[in-house]
Every structure is written in structure tokens, then in C-alpha cells.
XYZ file of C-alpha atoms in Angstrom:
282
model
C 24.233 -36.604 28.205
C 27.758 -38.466 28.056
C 30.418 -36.990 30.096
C 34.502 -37.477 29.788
C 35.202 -39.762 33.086
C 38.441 -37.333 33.389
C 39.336 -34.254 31.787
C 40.109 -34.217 27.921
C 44.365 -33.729 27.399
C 44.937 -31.254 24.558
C 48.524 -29.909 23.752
C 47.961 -26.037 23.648
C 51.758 -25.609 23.548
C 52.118 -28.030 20.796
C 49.205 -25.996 19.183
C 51.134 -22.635 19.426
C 54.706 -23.347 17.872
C 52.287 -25.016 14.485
C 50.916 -20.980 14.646
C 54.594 -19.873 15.056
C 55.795 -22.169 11.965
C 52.417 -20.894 10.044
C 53.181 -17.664 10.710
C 57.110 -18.166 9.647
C 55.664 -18.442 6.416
C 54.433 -14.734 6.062
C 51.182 -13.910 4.425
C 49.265 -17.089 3.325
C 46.034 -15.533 0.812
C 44.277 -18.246 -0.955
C 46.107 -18.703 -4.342
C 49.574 -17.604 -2.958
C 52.805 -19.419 -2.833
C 52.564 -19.509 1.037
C 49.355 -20.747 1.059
C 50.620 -23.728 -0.890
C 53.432 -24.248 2.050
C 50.961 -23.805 4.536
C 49.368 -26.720 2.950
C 52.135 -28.821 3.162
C 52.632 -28.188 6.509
C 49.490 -29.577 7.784
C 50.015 -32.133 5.842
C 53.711 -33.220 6.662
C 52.405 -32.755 10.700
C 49.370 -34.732 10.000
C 51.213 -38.049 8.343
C 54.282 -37.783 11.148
C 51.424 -39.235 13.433
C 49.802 -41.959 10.959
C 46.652 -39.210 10.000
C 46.044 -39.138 5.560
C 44.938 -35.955 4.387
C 44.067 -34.836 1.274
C 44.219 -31.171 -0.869
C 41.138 -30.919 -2.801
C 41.788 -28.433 -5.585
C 39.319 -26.115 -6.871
C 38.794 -23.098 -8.619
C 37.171 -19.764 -7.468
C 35.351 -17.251 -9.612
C 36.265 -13.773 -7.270
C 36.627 -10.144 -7.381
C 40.486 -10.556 -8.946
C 39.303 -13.102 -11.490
C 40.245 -17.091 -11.311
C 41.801 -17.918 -8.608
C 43.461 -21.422 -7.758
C 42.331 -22.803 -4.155
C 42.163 -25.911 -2.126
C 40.721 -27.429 0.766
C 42.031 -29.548 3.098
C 40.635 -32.990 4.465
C 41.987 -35.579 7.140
C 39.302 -38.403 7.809
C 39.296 -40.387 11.135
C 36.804 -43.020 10.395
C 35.020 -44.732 12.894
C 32.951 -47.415 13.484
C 29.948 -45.942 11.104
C 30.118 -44.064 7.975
C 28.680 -40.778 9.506
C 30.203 -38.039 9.910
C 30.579 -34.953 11.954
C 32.896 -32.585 10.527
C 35.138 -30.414 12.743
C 36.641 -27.375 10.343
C 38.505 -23.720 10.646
C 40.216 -21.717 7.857
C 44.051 -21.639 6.829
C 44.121 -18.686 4.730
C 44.886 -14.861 5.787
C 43.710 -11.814 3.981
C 44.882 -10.256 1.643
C 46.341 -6.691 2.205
C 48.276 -4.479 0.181
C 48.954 -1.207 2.078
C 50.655 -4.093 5.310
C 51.671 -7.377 6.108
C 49.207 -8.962 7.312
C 50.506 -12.678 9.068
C 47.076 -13.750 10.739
C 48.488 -15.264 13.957
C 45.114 -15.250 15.125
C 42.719 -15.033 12.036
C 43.606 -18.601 10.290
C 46.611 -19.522 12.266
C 44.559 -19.871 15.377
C 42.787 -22.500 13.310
C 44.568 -24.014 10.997
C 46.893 -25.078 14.566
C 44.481 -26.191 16.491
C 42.908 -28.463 14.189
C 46.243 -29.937 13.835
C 46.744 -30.884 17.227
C 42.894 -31.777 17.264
C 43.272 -34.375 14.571
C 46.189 -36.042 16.564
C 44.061 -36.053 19.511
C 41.197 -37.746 17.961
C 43.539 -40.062 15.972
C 44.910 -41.653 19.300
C 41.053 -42.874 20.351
C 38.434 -45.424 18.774
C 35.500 -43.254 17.467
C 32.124 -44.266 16.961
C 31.723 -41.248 14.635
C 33.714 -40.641 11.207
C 35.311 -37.235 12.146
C 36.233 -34.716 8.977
C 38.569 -32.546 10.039
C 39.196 -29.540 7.387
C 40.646 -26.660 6.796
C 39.124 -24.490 4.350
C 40.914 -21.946 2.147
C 38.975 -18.946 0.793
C 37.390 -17.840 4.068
C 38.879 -14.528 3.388
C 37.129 -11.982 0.883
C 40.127 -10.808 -2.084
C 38.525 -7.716 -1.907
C 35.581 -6.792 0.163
C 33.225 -9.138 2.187
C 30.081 -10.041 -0.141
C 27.804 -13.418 -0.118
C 30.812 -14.051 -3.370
C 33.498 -12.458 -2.174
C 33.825 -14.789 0.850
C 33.692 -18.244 2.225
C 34.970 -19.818 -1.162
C 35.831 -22.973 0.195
C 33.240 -23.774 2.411
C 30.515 -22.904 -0.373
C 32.599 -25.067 -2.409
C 32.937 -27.898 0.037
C 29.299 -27.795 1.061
C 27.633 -28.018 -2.367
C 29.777 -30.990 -3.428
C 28.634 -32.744 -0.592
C 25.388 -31.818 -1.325
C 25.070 -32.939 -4.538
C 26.799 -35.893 -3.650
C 24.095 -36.523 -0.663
C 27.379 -36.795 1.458
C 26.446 -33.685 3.888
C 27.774 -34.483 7.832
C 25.020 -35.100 10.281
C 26.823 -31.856 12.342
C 29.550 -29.357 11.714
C 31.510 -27.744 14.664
C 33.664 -24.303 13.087
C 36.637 -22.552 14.688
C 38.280 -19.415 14.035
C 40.447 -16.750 15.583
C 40.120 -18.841 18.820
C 44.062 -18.141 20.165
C 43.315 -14.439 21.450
C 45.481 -14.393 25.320
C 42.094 -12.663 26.366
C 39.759 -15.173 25.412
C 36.019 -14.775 24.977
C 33.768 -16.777 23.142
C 30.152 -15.397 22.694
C 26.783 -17.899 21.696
C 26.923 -16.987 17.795
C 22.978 -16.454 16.967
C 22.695 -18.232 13.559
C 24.276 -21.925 15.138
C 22.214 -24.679 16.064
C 21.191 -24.119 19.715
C 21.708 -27.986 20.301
C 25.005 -28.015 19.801
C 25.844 -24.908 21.071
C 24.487 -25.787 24.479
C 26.602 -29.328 24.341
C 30.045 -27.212 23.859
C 29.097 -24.523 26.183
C 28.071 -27.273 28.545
C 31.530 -28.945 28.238
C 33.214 -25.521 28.776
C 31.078 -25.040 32.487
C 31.594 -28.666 33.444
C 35.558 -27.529 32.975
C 35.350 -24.862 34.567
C 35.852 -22.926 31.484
C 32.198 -20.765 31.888
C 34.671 -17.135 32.252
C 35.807 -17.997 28.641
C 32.505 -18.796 27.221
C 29.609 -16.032 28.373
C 25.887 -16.778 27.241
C 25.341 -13.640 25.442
C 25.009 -13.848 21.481
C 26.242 -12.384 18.365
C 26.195 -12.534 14.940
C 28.516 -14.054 13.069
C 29.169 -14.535 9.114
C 31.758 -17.442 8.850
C 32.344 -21.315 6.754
C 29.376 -22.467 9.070
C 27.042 -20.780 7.078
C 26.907 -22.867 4.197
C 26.568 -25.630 5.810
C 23.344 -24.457 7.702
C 22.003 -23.403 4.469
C 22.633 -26.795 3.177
C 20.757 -28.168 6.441
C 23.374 -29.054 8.639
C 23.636 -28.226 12.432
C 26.550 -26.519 13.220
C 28.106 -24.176 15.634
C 30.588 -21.670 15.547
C 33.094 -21.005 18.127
C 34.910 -17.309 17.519
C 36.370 -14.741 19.895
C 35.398 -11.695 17.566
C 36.598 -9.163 20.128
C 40.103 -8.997 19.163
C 41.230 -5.862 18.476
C 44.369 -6.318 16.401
C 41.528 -8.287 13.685
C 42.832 -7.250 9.913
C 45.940 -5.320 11.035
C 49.245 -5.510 11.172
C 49.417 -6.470 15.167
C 47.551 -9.849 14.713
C 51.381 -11.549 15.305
C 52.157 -14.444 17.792
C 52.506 -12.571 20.307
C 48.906 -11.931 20.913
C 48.269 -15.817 20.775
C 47.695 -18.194 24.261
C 48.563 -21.703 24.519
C 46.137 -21.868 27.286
C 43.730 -20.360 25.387
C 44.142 -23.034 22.282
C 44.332 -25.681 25.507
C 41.137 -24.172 26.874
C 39.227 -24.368 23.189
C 41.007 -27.940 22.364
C 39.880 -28.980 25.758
C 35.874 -27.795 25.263
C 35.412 -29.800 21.939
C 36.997 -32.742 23.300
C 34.838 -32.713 25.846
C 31.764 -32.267 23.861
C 32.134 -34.078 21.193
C 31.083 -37.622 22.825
C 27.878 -35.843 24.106
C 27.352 -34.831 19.970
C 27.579 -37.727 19.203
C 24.866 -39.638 21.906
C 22.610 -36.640 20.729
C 23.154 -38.036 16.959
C 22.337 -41.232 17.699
C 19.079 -40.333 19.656
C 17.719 -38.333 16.740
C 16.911 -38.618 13.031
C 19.154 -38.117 10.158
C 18.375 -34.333 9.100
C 17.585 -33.122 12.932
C 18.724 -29.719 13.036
């Protein structure tokens, strides 16, 4: 396995003011004004370093009818065409009865993949990285296999139709909590979950990432339906999840440092466990 000569550098603080500015912007639902801004953010912060990124528009058939939606994509080529994909979600959900700002659940994300891109932008890569933020994570309404994960489903049957699929997929969400813990989620590929919890022991980051498992529903899913290996990293035990406390104020820099840190880390030993194995390995 291929190990960082010196600890990976990730800007956690940098990481919390894009959730402060996301969060600035109020509630961000797929197919609302703000989520337009928030799109325009990433990408204004993403071409200040040098990084193209592009909206790819779609529509979604959901529980409120038609609704406009987009994905976002930055691509880091490198020195072969293929690609592992590194993705979280932008959008908050939508509530009616409180204002809902998602500090956590799709700031968290959307700011670490940010500062992520930048990161990965400033070294060669053998690998093509994707990174993306998907909209539509959110159900309108209430979580169904339709009501949910609109732009991943989206994302991943394009590609597959395209036979453009990544050869892995690593997934972030609600990944800022101050009280971070991030549990083995059952459904991901067991290969690449050992590489990033791996990464987080050899950092001395093993308190933040326990070996127990849950099940999670998230944008990984259609991907591993579609055949890809991926792995999702999620602190699920946040108690202010869908209410009105998930604010800034609940969000860690070290925490964002601590996750930025782990993929860093892991993602060279992805990649030497790519190019040992056959195209499809899963």
C-alpha cells in the first residue's frame, strides 16, 4: 500500500468560512434561487485558483412536479483518462414549518470539496479526479427510491449509458459535526473503506473513525448499483439533523481538517489498488 511520506495539509479553516458564506445564503433546496447562488459560489472559488467547473442542468420528475436541477463538475485530469470521482451534496431540504440552513447537511460538503479540489489541483495526479457536487440529494417531500438522490441517479445513468462510469467513487456528507464520528457504512465497498479508515489510523485519526457499521441511504448508492466501488463517509449521529439547530455553530474546522486530511491520505493508496486490479473490480 502507498503511504504520504508526510502528513497531507488540508485547510479546515478555509473549509469553514465557504460553510459560513453557504450558509449566508439561507435555505438552498434544489430548484431555489439560493441554490442557483450556491452554485455560483463554488464556482467563482473554484476558477480564483485556475480549477473549470461546469453546471450540468437537468430536470427532475418529483413529488412537487418538474423541478429544475443541476450538478456540479470540476475535473483534475491526470496523466490517464480514468477516473475516480470524489462527490458530496450542495442542496438542503426543504422545510416549510422552519428554516432550515444545513450547516452541516450539504454545507459540510459542498465546503469541503471546495477546499479538496484546490488541494488536489496544486499536485500532478496519475488519476483523473471528478470532483462533484450533486443537487437533489434531498427528498421534496418524503424519502422514497424517487423522492431522493435526484442528481446522483441522474449523474450515474448518463455515465452509464455513456460507458463513462469512474473506476471508484468516494461520497461525503454531513462530515463538519464538532463531535465527529464516522461509522463503516455497510453497503460501501470494503476495499476502499479499509484504505480511508487505514489513512485515518495511520493519522492518528482511529477516535474519529470506529469500526462498527451502519446503514446508510446516500448519492453512493447509485453508483454501486451501476457497479462502481464506492464508500461513504457520514457522521449520522448528529442530533440537530433536519432542524432548525443544524447552524455554523455546530460545525469544526478540525473536524473538516480531520476528514480533508483522511482522503488525502488515502487517495494515493486508491489509486495503487486501481492499478493492481481489473477495470470493473468491485
Amino acid at each position: 500500500m502507498v503511504t504520504a511520506a508526510s502528513p497531507p495539509v488540508f485547510d479546515g479553516a478555509a473549509a469553514l468560512r465557504h460553510v459560513e458564506r453557504l450558509v449566508a445564503l439561507g435555505p438552498r433546496p434544489a430548484g431555489s434561487e439560493a441554490s442557483a447562488r450556491s452554485r455560483a459560489y463554488i464556482s467563482a472559488e473554484l476558477k480564483k485558483v485556475g480549477i473549470a467547473s461546469e453546471a450540468r442542468p437537468f430536470r427532475a420528475e418529483t413529488p412537487q412536479g418538474t423541478v429544475g436541477m443541476a450538478n456540479v463538475v470540476a475535473v483534475l485530469k491526470g496523466r490517464r483518462p480514468d477516473v475516480i470521482m470524489i462527490a458530496g451534496h450542495y442542496d438542503t431540504k426543504l422545510f416549510k414549518d422552519f428554516r432550515f440552513v444545513g450547516a452541516n447537511d450539504g454545507g459540510s460538503s459542498a465546503a469541503l470539496l471546495i477546499e479538496l479540489a484546490r488541494r488536489l489541483a496544486a499536485t500532478p495526479r496519475e488519476y483523473t479526479y471528478w470532483v462533484v457536487w450533486f443537487d437533489g440529494e434531498e427528498a421534496l417531500e418524503s424519502w422514497t427510491e424517487r423522492d431522493s438522490l435526484y442528481g446522483s441517479r441522474h449523474l450515474a445513468a448518463e455515465l452509464r449509458r455513456a460507458n463513462r462510469l469512474p473506476r471508484a467513487m468516494l461520497l461525503v456528507d454531513m462530515i463538519g459535526d464538532r463531535d465527529l464520528v464516522i461509522r463503516r457504512e455497510s453497503a460501501s465497498a470494503s476495499w476502499l473503506t479499509d484504505i480511508v479508515w487505514a489513512s485515518a489510523a495511520r493519522l492518528g485519526y482511529s477516535a474519529h473513525f470506529p469500526s462498527d457499521t451502519i446503514p446508510v441511504e446516500d448519492d453512493h448508492v447509485p453508483f454501486l448499483r451501476a457497479g462502481v466501488p464506492g464508500a461513504l463517509l457520514i457522521d449520522f449521529d448528529y442530533p440537530p439533523w433536519h432542524t432548525a439547530e443544524d447552524t455554523v455553530d455546530k460545525i469544526s474546522a478540525r473536524s473538516l481538517s480531520v476528514v480533508g486530511e483522511v482522503l488525502l491520505d488515502a487517495l494515493p493508496a486508491v489509486e495503487h489498488y486501481l492499478s493492481r486490479s481489473p477495470a470493473g473490480v468491485r
